[in-house]
Amino acid sequence: MNTADQYLKAVYLAQRMEDGPAATGTLADMLDVSPASVNEMVGKLEDRGLLEHEKYKGAALTDEGIERAHDALTTYCIIERFLTNVLEVEEFRDEARALEAVIDDTVAERLDTIIDRRPECPECFDPEADCCSYLEPSLD
C-alpha cells in the first residue's frame, strides 16, 4: 500500500465518522501529518480523479476512490488480524500502521489465507476504535 492509499483509507474512514466530506484537519490528525501535507496530497488525489475537494467543506471520495480505499482498508484489516490472532502482538495497531505502507497486495492475499477474516470485512472496521469491531486479541 502506498501513501496515496493511506490517504484514501483515511478519507474513507473520516467520511464514515463525520457522515459527510472529510475535513482536512481530521485527516491531518488521523495521519499524524501537517494540514499542508494533507492539502498537497488531496490536490494530487483530486487530479487523479480519486476524490473531490471543496474548500471549507472537505474531501469526498469518487467511486474509484472508494474502491481503492476499500481495498486499502481490507489490507489493513488483514494485517491487524494477522498480528493479533497469529503473532499475538499486543501493540498491533502501531505495528499495523507501520506495516501497511510496505505490505503489497500479493503478501496481503497470502496473509488472508491464514487468518479468519469475517465476510463483512472491512465494513466491520470501527474508525473510532481504529480496529475491527470484532477483533478480540487472543492474548493470554
mmCIF file of N, CA and C in Angstrom:
data_model
loop_
_atom_site.group_PDB
_atom_site.id
_atom_site.type_symbol
_atom_site.label_atom_id
_atom_site.label_comp_id
_atom_site.label_asym_id
_atom_site.label_seq_id
_atom_site.Cartn_x
_atom_site.Cartn_y
_atom_site.Cartn_z
ATOM 1 N N MET A 1 0.850 -1.167 0.000
ATOM 2 C CA MET A 1 0.000 0.000 0.000
ATOM 3 C C MET A 1 0.896 1.230 0.000
ATOM 4 N N ASN A 2 0.575 2.172 -0.836
ATOM 5 C CA ASN A 2 1.385 3.383 -0.903
ATOM 6 C C ASN A 2 0.750 4.517 -0.110
ATOM 7 N N THR A 3 1.423 5.638 -0.067
ATOM 8 C CA THR A 3 0.949 6.790 0.699
ATOM 9 C C THR A 3 -0.419 7.264 0.218
ATOM 10 N N ALA A 4 -0.627 7.271 -1.083
ATOM 11 C CA ALA A 4 -1.928 7.699 -1.617
ATOM 12 C C ALA A 4 -3.036 6.810 -1.069
ATOM 13 N N ASP A 5 -2.794 5.508 -1.004
ATOM 14 C CA ASP A 5 -3.804 4.589 -0.470
ATOM 15 C C ASP A 5 -4.068 4.842 1.012
ATOM 16 N N GLN A 6 -3.027 5.206 1.755
ATOM 17 C CA GLN A 6 -3.221 5.526 3.168
ATOM 18 C C GLN A 6 -4.120 6.761 3.319
ATOM 19 N N TYR A 7 -3.931 7.744 2.461
ATOM 20 C CA TYR A 7 -4.786 8.942 2.478
ATOM 21 C C TYR A 7 -6.220 8.574 2.081
ATOM 22 N N LEU A 8 -6.363 7.746 1.068
ATOM 23 C CA LEU A 8 -7.708 7.342 0.642
ATOM 24 C C LEU A 8 -8.425 6.597 1.764
ATOM 25 N N LYS A 9 -7.700 5.723 2.438
ATOM 26 C CA LYS A 9 -8.277 4.991 3.574
ATOM 27 C C LYS A 9 -8.710 5.965 4.658
ATOM 28 N N ALA A 10 -7.876 6.963 4.944
ATOM 29 C CA ALA A 10 -8.209 7.953 5.969
ATOM 30 C C ALA A 10 -9.444 8.768 5.576
ATOM 31 N N VAL A 11 -9.537 9.163 4.310
ATOM 32 C CA VAL A 11 -10.717 9.910 3.847
ATOM 33 C C VAL A 11 -11.962 9.034 3.996
ATOM 34 N N TYR A 12 -11.854 7.781 3.601
ATOM 35 C CA TYR A 12 -12.970 6.835 3.692
ATOM 36 C C TYR A 12 -13.462 6.730 5.137
ATOM 37 N N LEU A 13 -12.535 6.553 6.072
ATOM 38 C CA LEU A 13 -12.914 6.422 7.481
ATOM 39 C C LEU A 13 -13.441 7.734 8.052
ATOM 40 N N ALA A 14 -12.815 8.843 7.670
ATOM 41 C CA ALA A 14 -13.280 10.147 8.154
ATOM 42 C C ALA A 14 -14.689 10.442 7.649
ATOM 43 N N GLN A 15 -14.964 10.076 6.403
ATOM 44 C CA GLN A 15 -16.312 10.279 5.863
ATOM 45 C C GLN A 15 -17.329 9.463 6.665
ATOM 46 N N ARG A 16 -16.956 8.263 7.068
ATOM 47 C CA ARG A 16 -17.858 7.443 7.880
ATOM 48 C C ARG A 16 -18.072 8.083 9.254
ATOM 49 N N MET A 17 -16.996 8.607 9.853
ATOM 50 C CA MET A 17 -17.112 9.210 11.186
ATOM 51 C C MET A 17 -17.897 10.516 11.147
ATOM 52 N N GLU A 18 -17.668 11.306 10.110
ATOM 53 C CA GLU A 18 -18.280 12.629 10.032
ATOM 54 C C GLU A 18 -19.584 12.630 9.257
ATOM 55 N N ASP A 19 -19.932 11.498 8.668
ATOM 56 C CA ASP A 19 -21.145 11.357 7.869
ATOM 57 C C ASP A 19 -21.231 12.444 6.801
ATOM 58 N N GLY A 20 -20.116 12.627 6.117
ATOM 59 C CA GLY A 20 -20.030 13.633 5.068
ATOM 60 C C GLY A 20 -18.589 13.801 4.653
ATOM 61 N N PRO A 21 -18.294 14.875 3.941
ATOM 62 C CA PRO A 21 -16.914 15.096 3.496
ATOM 63 C C PRO A 21 -15.927 15.130 4.660
ATOM 64 N N ALA A 22 -14.712 14.668 4.387
ATOM 65 C CA ALA A 22 -13.662 14.612 5.403
ATOM 66 C C ALA A 22 -12.937 15.949 5.484
ATOM 67 N N ALA A 23 -12.929 16.534 6.658
ATOM 68 C CA ALA A 23 -12.223 17.796 6.879
ATOM 69 C C ALA A 23 -10.716 17.553 6.851
ATOM 70 N N THR A 24 -9.982 18.490 6.277
ATOM 71 C CA THR A 24 -8.533 18.312 6.186
ATOM 72 C C THR A 24 -7.887 18.242 7.576
ATOM 73 N N GLY A 25 -8.424 18.946 8.546
ATOM 74 C CA GLY A 25 -7.903 18.866 9.915
ATOM 75 C C GLY A 25 -8.055 17.477 10.501
ATOM 76 N N THR A 26 -9.186 16.856 10.233
ATOM 77 C CA THR A 26 -9.417 15.489 10.692
ATOM 78 C C THR A 26 -8.412 14.545 10.054
ATOM 79 N N LEU A 27 -8.191 14.713 8.759
ATOM 80 C CA LEU A 27 -7.236 13.859 8.050
ATOM 81 C C LEU A 27 -5.826 14.055 8.593
ATOM 82 N N ALA A 28 -5.450 15.300 8.868
ATOM 83 C CA ALA A 28 -4.124 15.572 9.421
ATOM 84 C C ALA A 28 -3.946 14.867 10.761
ATOM 85 N N ASP A 29 -4.976 14.916 11.594
ATOM 86 C CA ASP A 29 -4.917 14.227 12.893
ATOM 87 C C ASP A 29 -4.829 12.721 12.720
ATOM 88 N N MET A 30 -5.634 12.178 11.826
ATOM 89 C CA MET A 30 -5.656 10.726 11.623
ATOM 90 C C MET A 30 -4.321 10.206 11.099
ATOM 91 N N LEU A 31 -3.706 10.981 10.222
ATOM 92 C CA LEU A 31 -2.473 10.541 9.570
ATOM 93 C C LEU A 31 -1.213 11.047 10.275
ATOM 94 N N ASP A 32 -1.405 11.896 11.284
ATOM 95 C CA ASP A 32 -0.298 12.475 12.024
ATOM 96 C C ASP A 32 0.664 13.223 11.098
ATOM 97 N N VAL A 33 0.064 14.064 10.251
ATOM 98 C CA VAL A 33 0.827 14.906 9.323
ATOM 99 C C VAL A 33 0.294 16.333 9.437
ATOM 100 N N SER A 34 0.976 17.248 8.802
ATOM 101 C CA SER A 34 0.547 18.649 8.850
ATOM 102 C C SER A 34 -0.642 18.874 7.911
ATOM 103 N N PRO A 35 -1.475 19.873 8.211
ATOM 104 C CA PRO A 35 -2.567 20.212 7.294
ATOM 105 C C PRO A 35 -2.060 20.553 5.893
ATOM 106 N N ALA A 36 -0.871 21.149 5.801
ATOM 107 C CA ALA A 36 -0.300 21.477 4.489
ATOM 108 C C ALA A 36 -0.020 20.207 3.687
ATOM 109 N N SER A 37 0.468 19.167 4.357
ATOM 110 C CA SER A 37 0.706 17.885 3.684
ATOM 111 C C SER A 37 -0.597 17.278 3.187
ATOM 112 N N VAL A 38 -1.639 17.402 4.005
ATOM 113 C CA VAL A 38 -2.951 16.892 3.599
ATOM 114 C C VAL A 38 -3.433 17.648 2.368
ATOM 115 N N ASN A 39 -3.341 18.963 2.397
ATOM 116 C CA ASN A 39 -3.799 19.764 1.250
ATOM 117 C C ASN A 39 -3.057 19.391 -0.022
ATOM 118 N N GLU A 40 -1.759 19.167 0.094
ATOM 119 C CA GLU A 40 -0.963 18.793 -1.073
ATOM 120 C C GLU A 40 -1.424 17.447 -1.640
ATOM 121 N N MET A 41 -1.584 16.446 -0.773
ATOM 122 C CA MET A 41 -1.992 15.118 -1.252
ATOM 123 C C MET A 41 -3.434 15.129 -1.745
ATOM 124 N N VAL A 42 -4.301 15.880 -1.089
ATOM 125 C CA VAL A 42 -5.691 15.987 -1.544
ATOM 126 C C VAL A 42 -5.723 16.539 -2.964
ATOM 127 N N GLY A 43 -4.893 17.531 -3.243
ATOM 128 C CA GLY A 43 -4.817 18.079 -4.600
ATOM 129 C C GLY A 43 -4.376 17.031 -5.611
ATOM 130 N N LYS A 44 -3.382 16.235 -5.250
ATOM 131 C CA LYS A 44 -2.893 15.175 -6.151
ATOM 132 C C LYS A 44 -3.973 14.118 -6.383
ATOM 133 N N LEU A 45 -4.660 13.733 -5.318
ATOM 134 C CA LEU A 45 -5.709 12.714 -5.449
ATOM 135 C C LEU A 45 -6.893 13.236 -6.250
ATOM 136 N N GLU A 46 -7.167 14.528 -6.110
ATOM 137 C CA GLU A 46 -8.237 15.135 -6.902
ATOM 138 C C GLU A 46 -7.843 15.148 -8.384
ATOM 139 N N ASP A 47 -6.575 15.463 -8.667
ATOM 140 C CA ASP A 47 -6.088 15.456 -10.051
ATOM 141 C C ASP A 47 -6.197 14.061 -10.682
ATOM 142 N N ARG A 48 -6.060 13.029 -9.866
ATOM 143 C CA ARG A 48 -6.162 11.639 -10.348
ATOM 144 C C ARG A 48 -7.602 11.146 -10.430
ATOM 145 N N GLY A 49 -8.541 11.982 -10.008
ATOM 146 C CA GLY A 49 -9.947 11.601 -10.071
ATOM 147 C C GLY A 49 -10.386 10.663 -8.962
ATOM 148 N N LEU A 50 -9.630 10.643 -7.853
ATOM 149 C CA LEU A 50 -9.954 9.730 -6.760
ATOM 150 C C LEU A 50 -10.788 10.381 -5.660
ATOM 151 N N LEU A 51 -10.793 11.693 -5.637
ATOM 152 C CA LEU A 51 -11.649 12.410 -4.684
ATOM 153 C C LEU A 51 -11.973 13.792 -5.233
ATOM 154 N N GLU A 52 -12.961 14.385 -4.608
ATOM 155 C CA GLU A 52 -13.347 15.763 -4.932
ATOM 156 C C GLU A 52 -13.196 16.572 -3.662
ATOM 157 N N HIS A 53 -12.611 17.747 -3.789
ATOM 158 C CA HIS A 53 -12.390 18.598 -2.623
ATOM 159 C C HIS A 53 -13.059 19.942 -2.830
ATOM 160 N N GLU A 54 -13.836 20.322 -1.845
ATOM 161 C CA GLU A 54 -14.471 21.631 -1.873
ATOM 162 C C GLU A 54 -13.949 22.421 -0.679
ATOM 163 N N LYS A 55 -13.361 23.569 -0.964
ATOM 164 C CA LYS A 55 -12.766 24.385 0.084
ATOM 165 C C LYS A 55 -13.784 24.667 1.190
ATOM 166 N N TYR A 56 -13.335 24.513 2.427
ATOM 167 C CA TYR A 56 -14.124 24.720 3.644
ATOM 168 C C TYR A 56 -15.190 23.656 3.883
ATOM 169 N N LYS A 57 -15.320 22.690 2.986
ATOM 170 C CA LYS A 57 -16.297 21.614 3.192
ATOM 171 C C LYS A 57 -15.598 20.285 3.426
ATOM 172 N N GLY A 58 -14.516 20.027 2.686
ATOM 173 C CA GLY A 58 -13.772 18.794 2.877
ATOM 174 C C GLY A 58 -13.649 17.979 1.604
ATOM 175 N N ALA A 59 -13.146 16.776 1.786
ATOM 176 C CA ALA A 59 -12.868 15.872 0.669
ATOM 177 C C ALA A 59 -13.859 14.711 0.681
ATOM 178 N N ALA A 60 -14.322 14.351 -0.507
ATOM 179 C CA ALA A 60 -15.230 13.215 -0.668
ATOM 180 C C ALA A 60 -14.674 12.315 -1.771
ATOM 181 N N LEU A 61 -14.662 11.035 -1.514
ATOM 182 C CA LEU A 61 -14.131 10.082 -2.481
ATOM 183 C C LEU A 61 -15.057 9.909 -3.677
ATOM 184 N N THR A 62 -14.463 9.730 -4.843
ATOM 185 C CA THR A 62 -15.215 9.350 -6.038
ATOM 186 C C THR A 62 -15.439 7.835 -5.972
ATOM 187 N N ASP A 63 -16.165 7.282 -6.914
ATOM 188 C CA ASP A 63 -16.392 5.834 -6.930
ATOM 189 C C ASP A 63 -15.071 5.068 -6.997
ATOM 190 N N GLU A 64 -14.161 5.529 -7.846
ATOM 191 C CA GLU A 64 -12.852 4.871 -7.951
ATOM 192 C C GLU A 64 -12.062 5.021 -6.648
ATOM 193 N N GLY A 65 -12.167 6.191 -6.026
ATOM 194 C CA GLY A 65 -11.501 6.416 -4.749
ATOM 195 C C GLY A 65 -12.047 5.517 -3.656
ATOM 196 N N ILE A 66 -13.364 5.326 -3.648
ATOM 197 C CA ILE A 66 -13.985 4.431 -2.669
ATOM 198 C C ILE A 66 -13.471 3.011 -2.852
ATOM 199 N N GLU A 67 -13.384 2.572 -4.090
ATOM 200 C CA GLU A 67 -12.895 1.215 -4.367
ATOM 201 C C GLU A 67 -11.458 1.039 -3.874
ATOM 202 N N ARG A 68 -10.601 1.999 -4.169
ATOM 203 C CA ARG A 68 -9.201 1.909 -3.719
ATOM 204 C C ARG A 68 -9.106 1.994 -2.205
ATOM 205 N N ALA A 69 -9.903 2.852 -1.584
ATOM 206 C CA ALA A 69 -9.887 2.975 -0.124
ATOM 207 C C ALA A 69 -10.379 1.685 0.528
ATOM 208 N N HIS A 70 -11.398 1.096 -0.042
ATOM 209 C CA HIS A 70 -11.939 -0.164 0.466
ATOM 210 C C HIS A 70 -10.861 -1.246 0.413
ATOM 211 N N ASP A 71 -10.137 -1.320 -0.685
ATOM 212 C CA ASP A 71 -9.046 -2.296 -0.815
ATOM 213 C C ASP A 71 -7.946 -2.026 0.208
ATOM 214 N N ALA A 72 -7.610 -0.758 0.402
ATOM 215 C CA ALA A 72 -6.575 -0.398 1.373
ATOM 216 C C ALA A 72 -6.999 -0.756 2.790
ATOM 217 N N LEU A 73 -8.268 -0.517 3.106
ATOM 218 C CA LEU A 73 -8.773 -0.845 4.438
ATOM 219 C C LEU A 73 -8.804 -2.358 4.635
ATOM 220 N N THR A 74 -9.158 -3.091 3.601
ATOM 221 C CA THR A 74 -9.149 -4.552 3.691
ATOM 222 C C THR A 74 -7.735 -5.051 3.997
ATOM 223 N N THR A 75 -6.746 -4.510 3.297
ATOM 224 C CA THR A 75 -5.356 -4.898 3.550
ATOM 225 C C THR A 75 -4.969 -4.576 4.985
ATOM 226 N N TYR A 76 -5.345 -3.408 5.464
ATOM 227 C CA TYR A 76 -5.032 -3.016 6.839
ATOM 228 C C TYR A 76 -5.681 -3.985 7.836
ATOM 229 N N CYS A 77 -6.916 -4.365 7.583
ATOM 230 C CA CYS A 77 -7.621 -5.298 8.468
ATOM 231 C C CYS A 77 -6.940 -6.670 8.473
ATOM 232 N N ILE A 78 -6.485 -7.104 7.317
ATOM 233 C CA ILE A 78 -5.769 -8.376 7.223
ATOM 234 C C ILE A 78 -4.504 -8.320 8.081
ATOM 235 N N ILE A 79 -3.778 -7.228 7.983
ATOM 236 C CA ILE A 79 -2.550 -7.063 8.766
ATOM 237 C C ILE A 79 -2.875 -7.073 10.260
ATOM 238 N N GLU A 80 -3.891 -6.317 10.664
ATOM 239 C CA GLU A 80 -4.282 -6.289 12.081
ATOM 240 C C GLU A 80 -4.632 -7.678 12.595
ATOM 241 N N ARG A 81 -5.457 -8.385 11.841
ATOM 242 C CA ARG A 81 -5.890 -9.706 12.285
ATOM 243 C C ARG A 81 -4.709 -10.678 12.348
ATOM 244 N N PHE A 82 -3.804 -10.611 11.380
ATOM 245 C CA PHE A 82 -2.620 -11.468 11.381
ATOM 246 C C PHE A 82 -1.760 -11.182 12.612
ATOM 247 N N LEU A 83 -1.508 -9.908 12.871
ATOM 248 C CA LEU A 83 -0.682 -9.547 14.021
ATOM 249 C C LEU A 83 -1.316 -9.977 15.339
ATOM 250 N N THR A 84 -2.618 -9.832 15.432
ATOM 251 C CA THR A 84 -3.312 -10.136 16.677
ATOM 252 C C THR A 84 -3.517 -11.631 16.885
ATOM 253 N N ASN A 85 -4.100 -12.287 15.885
ATOM 254 C CA ASN A 85 -4.513 -13.676 16.069
ATOM 255 C C ASN A 85 -3.434 -14.699 15.772
ATOM 256 N N VAL A 86 -2.507 -14.373 14.886
ATOM 257 C CA VAL A 86 -1.463 -15.341 14.545
ATOM 258 C C VAL A 86 -0.190 -15.071 15.345
ATOM 259 N N LEU A 87 0.275 -13.825 15.322
ATOM 260 C CA LEU A 87 1.523 -13.499 16.010
ATOM 261 C C LEU A 87 1.322 -13.068 17.462
ATOM 262 N N GLU A 88 0.067 -12.797 17.855
ATOM 263 C CA GLU A 88 -0.274 -12.372 19.205
ATOM 264 C C GLU A 88 0.514 -11.136 19.648
ATOM 265 N N VAL A 89 0.574 -10.148 18.754
ATOM 266 C CA VAL A 89 1.259 -8.883 19.034
ATOM 267 C C VAL A 89 0.317 -7.988 19.835
ATOM 268 N N GLU A 90 0.775 -7.548 21.000
ATOM 269 C CA GLU A 90 -0.077 -6.716 21.851
ATOM 270 C C GLU A 90 -0.317 -5.332 21.263
ATOM 271 N N GLU A 91 0.704 -4.698 20.753
ATOM 272 C CA GLU A 91 0.586 -3.348 20.181
ATOM 273 C C GLU A 91 0.324 -3.453 18.674
ATOM 274 N N PHE A 92 -0.718 -4.185 18.314
ATOM 275 C CA PHE A 92 -0.980 -4.477 16.904
ATOM 276 C C PHE A 92 -1.322 -3.241 16.083
ATOM 277 N N ARG A 93 -1.944 -2.229 16.681
ATOM 278 C CA ARG A 93 -2.313 -1.035 15.910
ATOM 279 C C ARG A 93 -1.074 -0.307 15.396
ATOM 280 N N ASP A 94 -0.105 -0.091 16.278
ATOM 281 C CA ASP A 94 1.123 0.597 15.866
ATOM 282 C C ASP A 94 1.862 -0.216 14.806
ATOM 283 N N GLU A 95 1.938 -1.522 15.008
ATOM 284 C CA GLU A 95 2.616 -2.391 14.043
ATOM 285 C C GLU A 95 1.883 -2.405 12.701
ATOM 286 N N ALA A 96 0.560 -2.469 12.744
ATOM 287 C CA ALA A 96 -0.232 -2.497 11.505
ATOM 288 C C ALA A 96 -0.029 -1.212 10.712
ATOM 289 N N ARG A 97 -0.009 -0.072 11.410
ATOM 290 C CA ARG A 97 0.220 1.205 10.732
ATOM 291 C C ARG A 97 1.593 1.240 10.074
ATOM 292 N N ALA A 98 2.588 0.682 10.755
ATOM 293 C CA ALA A 98 3.947 0.671 10.197
ATOM 294 C C ALA A 98 4.039 -0.273 9.003
ATOM 295 N N LEU A 99 3.351 -1.396 9.077
ATOM 296 C CA LEU A 99 3.442 -2.401 8.014
ATOM 297 C C LEU A 99 2.583 -2.087 6.790
ATOM 298 N N GLU A 100 1.503 -1.347 6.973
ATOM 299 C CA GLU A 100 0.587 -1.138 5.849
ATOM 300 C C GLU A 100 1.250 -0.455 4.661
ATOM 301 N N ALA A 101 2.281 0.337 4.935
ATOM 302 C CA ALA A 101 2.963 1.042 3.845
ATOM 303 C C ALA A 101 3.874 0.121 3.032
ATOM 304 N N VAL A 102 4.233 -1.036 3.592
ATOM 305 C CA VAL A 102 5.192 -1.906 2.901
ATOM 306 C C VAL A 102 4.612 -3.253 2.476
ATOM 307 N N ILE A 103 3.400 -3.556 2.902
ATOM 308 C CA ILE A 103 2.760 -4.819 2.514
ATOM 309 C C ILE A 103 2.040 -4.605 1.189
ATOM 310 N N ASP A 104 2.409 -5.377 0.182
ATOM 311 C CA ASP A 104 1.739 -5.239 -1.117
ATOM 312 C C ASP A 104 0.550 -6.197 -1.204
ATOM 313 N N ASP A 105 -0.185 -6.110 -2.302
ATOM 314 C CA ASP A 105 -1.400 -6.920 -2.466
ATOM 315 C C ASP A 105 -1.117 -8.412 -2.424
ATOM 316 N N THR A 106 -0.012 -8.848 -3.004
ATOM 317 C CA THR A 106 0.319 -10.274 -3.028
ATOM 318 C C THR A 106 0.529 -10.801 -1.615
ATOM 319 N N VAL A 107 1.291 -10.079 -0.813
ATOM 320 C CA VAL A 107 1.540 -10.501 0.567
ATOM 321 C C VAL A 107 0.226 -10.482 1.352
ATOM 322 N N ALA A 108 -0.577 -9.436 1.173
ATOM 323 C CA ALA A 108 -1.858 -9.351 1.882
ATOM 324 C C ALA A 108 -2.758 -10.533 1.518
ATOM 325 N N GLU A 109 -2.795 -10.893 0.246
ATOM 326 C CA GLU A 109 -3.612 -12.039 -0.176
ATOM 327 C C GLU A 109 -3.127 -13.328 0.470
ATOM 328 N N ARG A 110 -1.821 -13.483 0.586
ATOM 329 C CA ARG A 110 -1.278 -14.690 1.219
ATOM 330 C C ARG A 110 -1.554 -14.705 2.717
ATOM 331 N N LEU A 111 -1.429 -13.558 3.365
ATOM 332 C CA LEU A 111 -1.768 -13.484 4.788
ATOM 333 C C LEU A 111 -3.248 -13.801 5.001
ATOM 334 N N ASP A 112 -4.064 -13.359 4.072
ATOM 335 C CA ASP A 112 -5.510 -13.572 4.178
ATOM 336 C C ASP A 112 -5.867 -15.054 4.178
ATOM 337 N N THR A 113 -5.033 -15.879 3.572
ATOM 338 C CA THR A 113 -5.327 -17.315 3.531
ATOM 339 C C THR A 113 -5.094 -18.004 4.871
ATOM 340 N N ILE A 114 -4.382 -17.345 5.787
ATOM 341 C CA ILE A 114 -4.094 -18.000 7.072
ATOM 342 C C ILE A 114 -4.767 -17.333 8.268
ATOM 343 N N ILE A 115 -5.615 -16.361 8.015
ATOM 344 C CA ILE A 115 -6.350 -15.721 9.110
ATOM 345 C C ILE A 115 -7.836 -16.019 8.949
ATOM 346 N N ASP A 116 -8.571 -15.730 9.986
ATOM 347 C CA ASP A 116 -10.016 -15.950 9.969
ATOM 348 C C ASP A 116 -10.700 -14.593 9.837
ATOM 349 N N ARG A 117 -10.716 -14.083 8.597
ATOM 350 C CA ARG A 117 -11.316 -12.763 8.355
ATOM 351 C C ARG A 117 -12.804 -12.917 8.132
ATOM 352 N N ARG A 118 -13.562 -12.054 8.760
ATOM 353 C CA ARG A 118 -15.024 -12.106 8.645
ATOM 354 C C ARG A 118 -15.460 -11.674 7.250
ATOM 355 N N PRO A 119 -16.557 -12.243 6.763
ATOM 356 C CA PRO A 119 -17.020 -11.893 5.415
ATOM 357 C C PRO A 119 -17.435 -10.436 5.259
ATOM 358 N N GLU A 120 -17.836 -9.782 6.328
ATOM 359 C CA GLU A 120 -18.261 -8.381 6.227
ATOM 360 C C GLU A 120 -17.088 -7.398 6.260
ATOM 361 N N CYS A 121 -15.879 -7.913 6.372
ATOM 362 C CA CYS A 121 -14.685 -7.068 6.365
ATOM 363 C C CYS A 121 -14.572 -6.350 5.008
ATOM 364 N N PRO A 122 -14.269 -5.089 4.998
ATOM 365 C CA PRO A 122 -13.827 -4.221 6.085
ATOM 366 C C PRO A 122 -14.933 -3.345 6.671
ATOM 367 N N GLU A 123 -16.196 -3.620 6.350
ATOM 368 C CA GLU A 123 -17.284 -2.783 6.865
ATOM 369 C C GLU A 123 -17.393 -2.859 8.385
ATOM 370 N N CYS A 124 -16.790 -3.877 8.993
ATOM 371 C CA CYS A 124 -16.825 -4.026 10.453
ATOM 372 C C CYS A 124 -15.746 -3.184 11.137
ATOM 373 N N PHE A 125 -14.937 -2.454 10.347
ATOM 374 C CA PHE A 125 -13.878 -1.627 10.929
ATOM 375 C C PHE A 125 -14.503 -0.445 11.650
ATOM 376 N N ASP A 126 -14.098 -0.247 12.893
ATOM 377 C CA ASP A 126 -14.601 0.855 13.711
ATOM 378 C C ASP A 126 -13.573 1.987 13.692
ATOM 379 N N PRO A 127 -13.839 3.074 12.961
ATOM 380 C CA PRO A 127 -12.843 4.140 12.866
ATOM 381 C C PRO A 127 -12.546 4.812 14.211
ATOM 382 N N GLU A 128 -13.507 4.825 15.107
ATOM 383 C CA GLU A 128 -13.281 5.434 16.424
ATOM 384 C C GLU A 128 -12.281 4.610 17.238
ATOM 385 N N ALA A 129 -12.408 3.278 17.179
ATOM 386 C CA ALA A 129 -11.504 2.392 17.916
ATOM 387 C C ALA A 129 -10.232 2.094 17.127
ATOM 388 N N ASP A 130 -10.234 2.421 15.844
ATOM 389 C CA ASP A 130 -9.105 2.179 14.948
ATOM 390 C C ASP A 130 -8.770 0.700 14.824
ATOM 391 N N CYS A 131 -9.806 -0.130 14.809
ATOM 392 C CA CYS A 131 -9.607 -1.556 14.566
ATOM 393 C C CYS A 131 -10.967 -2.191 14.254
ATOM 394 N N CYS A 132 -10.925 -3.423 13.831
ATOM 395 C CA CYS A 132 -12.140 -4.178 13.542
ATOM 396 C C CYS A 132 -12.993 -4.273 14.803
ATOM 397 N N SER A 133 -14.272 -4.056 14.681
ATOM 398 C CA SER A 133 -15.143 -4.110 15.852
ATOM 399 C C SER A 133 -15.277 -5.531 16.396
ATOM 400 N N TYR A 134 -14.900 -6.532 15.608
ATOM 401 C CA TYR A 134 -14.954 -7.924 16.060
ATOM 402 C C TYR A 134 -13.600 -8.457 16.507
ATOM 403 N N LEU A 135 -12.574 -7.632 16.375
ATOM 404 C CA LEU A 135 -11.227 -8.094 16.687
ATOM 405 C C LEU A 135 -11.058 -8.233 18.197
ATOM 406 N N GLU A 136 -10.825 -9.441 18.593
ATOM 407 C CA GLU A 136 -10.590 -9.731 20.010
ATOM 408 C C GLU A 136 -9.229 -10.372 20.111
ATOM 409 N N PRO A 137 -8.262 -9.618 20.577
ATOM 410 C CA PRO A 137 -6.929 -10.193 20.698
ATOM 411 C C PRO A 137 -6.937 -11.463 21.545
ATOM 412 N N SER A 138 -6.325 -12.499 21.025
ATOM 413 C CA SER A 138 -6.288 -13.768 21.737
ATOM 414 C C SER A 138 -4.982 -13.858 22.527
ATOM 415 N N LEU A 139 -4.785 -12.843 23.364
ATOM 416 C CA LEU A 139 -3.564 -12.775 24.169
ATOM 417 C C LEU A 139 -3.827 -13.305 25.574
ATOM 418 N N ASP A 140 -2.945 -14.111 26.020
ATOM 419 C CA ASP A 140 -3.103 -14.676 27.384
ATOM 420 C C ASP A 140 -2.393 -13.816 28.407
#
